[in-house]
């Protein structure tokens, strides 16, 4: 079992930056970020597999968002630059404790979410 706690959301103007943080209560295998806008399904944003340091990004955020962290400290970050109004959503930290697919229907551990609102 692991608990995830996000922080760092807020209200910013388009073009600004925000940094989200996620603290895990224990070691994980994969950690990442998802987001859910009003009326839409939760979607993948970015993930990192600690054992290989491999990183994946969703196409809409490539070149603007950077995922990073420290598995020894059980922390994960998401640096979001050049924010757009379409980035407005609740952002969720997610984790797996073992190898496997990193999809909404499979992931067992979720944070409570942090709101990011980008005004245009």
Tab-separated table of C-alpha atoms in Angstrom:
chain	number	residue	atom	x	y	z
A	1	UNK	CA	0.000	0.000	0.000
A	2	UNK	CA	1.078	3.581	-0.637
A	3	UNK	CA	-0.516	6.975	-0.102
A	4	UNK	CA	-0.002	9.810	-2.561
A	5	UNK	CA	-0.383	13.504	-1.743
A	6	UNK	CA	-0.255	16.164	-4.427
A	7	UNK	CA	0.389	19.873	-4.050
A	8	UNK	CA	1.173	22.894	-6.179
A	9	UNK	CA	-1.981	23.532	-8.149
A	10	UNK	CA	-3.463	26.974	-8.595
A	11	UNK	CA	-4.844	29.647	-10.873
A	12	UNK	CA	-2.502	31.132	-13.471
A	13	UNK	CA	-2.712	33.014	-16.726
A	14	UNK	CA	-2.008	31.440	-20.084
A	15	UNK	CA	1.716	31.247	-20.749
A	16	UNK	CA	2.640	30.943	-17.091
A	17	UNK	CA	4.284	28.033	-15.309
A	18	UNK	CA	3.360	25.800	-12.374
A	19	UNK	CA	5.125	22.984	-10.602
A	20	UNK	CA	3.166	20.108	-9.118
A	21	UNK	CA	4.575	17.848	-6.443
A	22	UNK	CA	3.584	14.397	-5.264
A	23	UNK	CA	4.807	12.728	-2.092
A	24	UNK	CA	4.488	8.969	-1.803
A	25	UNK	CA	4.474	7.158	1.527
A	26	UNK	CA	6.646	4.331	0.184
A	27	UNK	CA	8.660	3.044	-2.742
A	28	UNK	CA	7.001	2.674	-6.121
A	29	UNK	CA	7.791	1.093	-9.483
A	30	UNK	CA	6.135	3.648	-11.762
A	31	UNK	CA	4.777	7.082	-10.930
A	32	UNK	CA	3.009	9.527	-13.117
A	33	UNK	CA	0.395	12.171	-13.665
A	34	UNK	CA	-3.087	12.091	-15.098
A	35	UNK	CA	-5.597	14.904	-15.473
A	36	UNK	CA	-9.340	15.215	-15.736
A	37	UNK	CA	-11.139	18.225	-17.150
A	38	UNK	CA	-14.841	18.855	-16.435
A	39	UNK	CA	-17.022	16.543	-18.464
A	40	UNK	CA	-14.071	14.570	-19.803
A	41	UNK	CA	-12.421	11.276	-18.986
A	42	UNK	CA	-9.234	11.103	-16.976
A	43	UNK	CA	-6.262	11.163	-19.342
A	44	UNK	CA	-2.590	10.295	-19.161
A	45	UNK	CA	-0.103	13.171	-18.908
A	46	UNK	CA	3.322	11.732	-18.100
A	47	UNK	CA	5.005	8.863	-16.282
A	48	UNK	CA	8.415	7.670	-15.172
A	49	UNK	CA	9.601	4.106	-14.506
A	50	UNK	CA	12.221	4.343	-11.827
A	51	UNK	CA	14.094	1.122	-12.634
A	52	UNK	CA	14.991	2.342	-16.126
A	53	UNK	CA	14.343	6.087	-15.749
A	54	UNK	CA	12.217	5.790	-18.869
A	55	UNK	CA	9.761	8.626	-19.349
A	56	UNK	CA	6.599	8.952	-21.418
A	57	UNK	CA	4.561	12.032	-22.246
A	58	UNK	CA	1.175	12.553	-23.803
A	59	UNK	CA	1.379	14.374	-27.113
A	60	UNK	CA	-0.468	17.532	-25.959
A	61	UNK	CA	2.156	18.243	-23.279
A	62	UNK	CA	5.376	17.233	-25.038
A	63	UNK	CA	7.872	20.077	-25.046
A	64	UNK	CA	5.968	22.004	-22.360
A	65	UNK	CA	5.798	19.656	-19.358
A	66	UNK	CA	8.678	17.895	-17.640
A	67	UNK	CA	8.294	15.002	-15.221
A	68	UNK	CA	11.027	14.351	-12.688
A	69	UNK	CA	11.539	13.012	-9.229
A	70	UNK	CA	13.607	11.059	-6.788
A	71	UNK	CA	12.622	7.471	-6.089
A	72	UNK	CA	14.845	7.339	-3.009
A	73	UNK	CA	12.868	10.260	-1.573
A	74	UNK	CA	9.522	8.991	-2.924
A	75	UNK	CA	8.823	12.307	-4.614
A	76	UNK	CA	7.537	13.199	-8.057
A	77	UNK	CA	7.251	16.537	-9.823
A	78	UNK	CA	5.587	17.925	-12.907
A	79	UNK	CA	6.980	21.188	-14.229
A	80	UNK	CA	4.383	22.763	-16.469
A	81	UNK	CA	5.471	25.612	-18.738
A	82	UNK	CA	3.651	27.617	-21.394
A	83	UNK	CA	0.325	26.662	-19.872
A	84	UNK	CA	-2.771	26.848	-22.033
A	85	UNK	CA	-6.451	27.108	-21.150
A	86	UNK	CA	-6.896	23.528	-22.333
A	87	UNK	CA	-4.520	22.396	-19.569
A	88	UNK	CA	-7.194	23.322	-17.017
A	89	UNK	CA	-8.051	20.172	-15.071
A	90	UNK	CA	-7.679	18.333	-11.813
A	91	UNK	CA	-4.251	16.724	-11.863
A	92	UNK	CA	-3.794	13.359	-10.165
A	93	UNK	CA	-0.636	11.638	-9.073
A	94	UNK	CA	-0.698	7.887	-9.680
A	95	UNK	CA	1.546	4.960	-8.868
A	96	UNK	CA	2.166	1.294	-9.472
A	97	UNK	CA	4.168	-0.871	-7.101
A	98	UNK	CA	5.037	-3.494	-9.732
A	99	UNK	CA	5.561	-3.707	-13.514
A	100	UNK	CA	2.522	-3.427	-15.729
A	101	UNK	CA	0.320	-1.158	-17.754
A	102	UNK	CA	-0.027	2.428	-16.549
A	103	UNK	CA	-3.645	2.999	-17.460
A	104	UNK	CA	-6.624	4.414	-15.597
A	105	UNK	CA	-8.448	1.108	-15.327
A	106	UNK	CA	-5.407	-0.700	-13.969
A	107	UNK	CA	-3.697	1.731	-11.600
A	108	UNK	CA	-4.528	1.088	-7.970
A	109	UNK	CA	-2.996	4.084	-6.206
A	110	UNK	CA	-4.184	7.640	-6.722
A	111	UNK	CA	-3.739	10.954	-4.984
A	112	UNK	CA	-6.649	13.203	-4.097
A	113	UNK	CA	-5.979	15.559	-7.004
A	114	UNK	CA	-4.955	19.183	-7.277
A	115	UNK	CA	-6.774	21.796	-9.355
A	116	UNK	CA	-4.934	23.644	-12.108
A	117	UNK	CA	-6.825	26.489	-13.726
A	118	UNK	CA	-5.369	28.437	-16.647
A	119	UNK	CA	-7.143	31.627	-17.620
A	120	UNK	CA	-6.858	32.931	-21.160
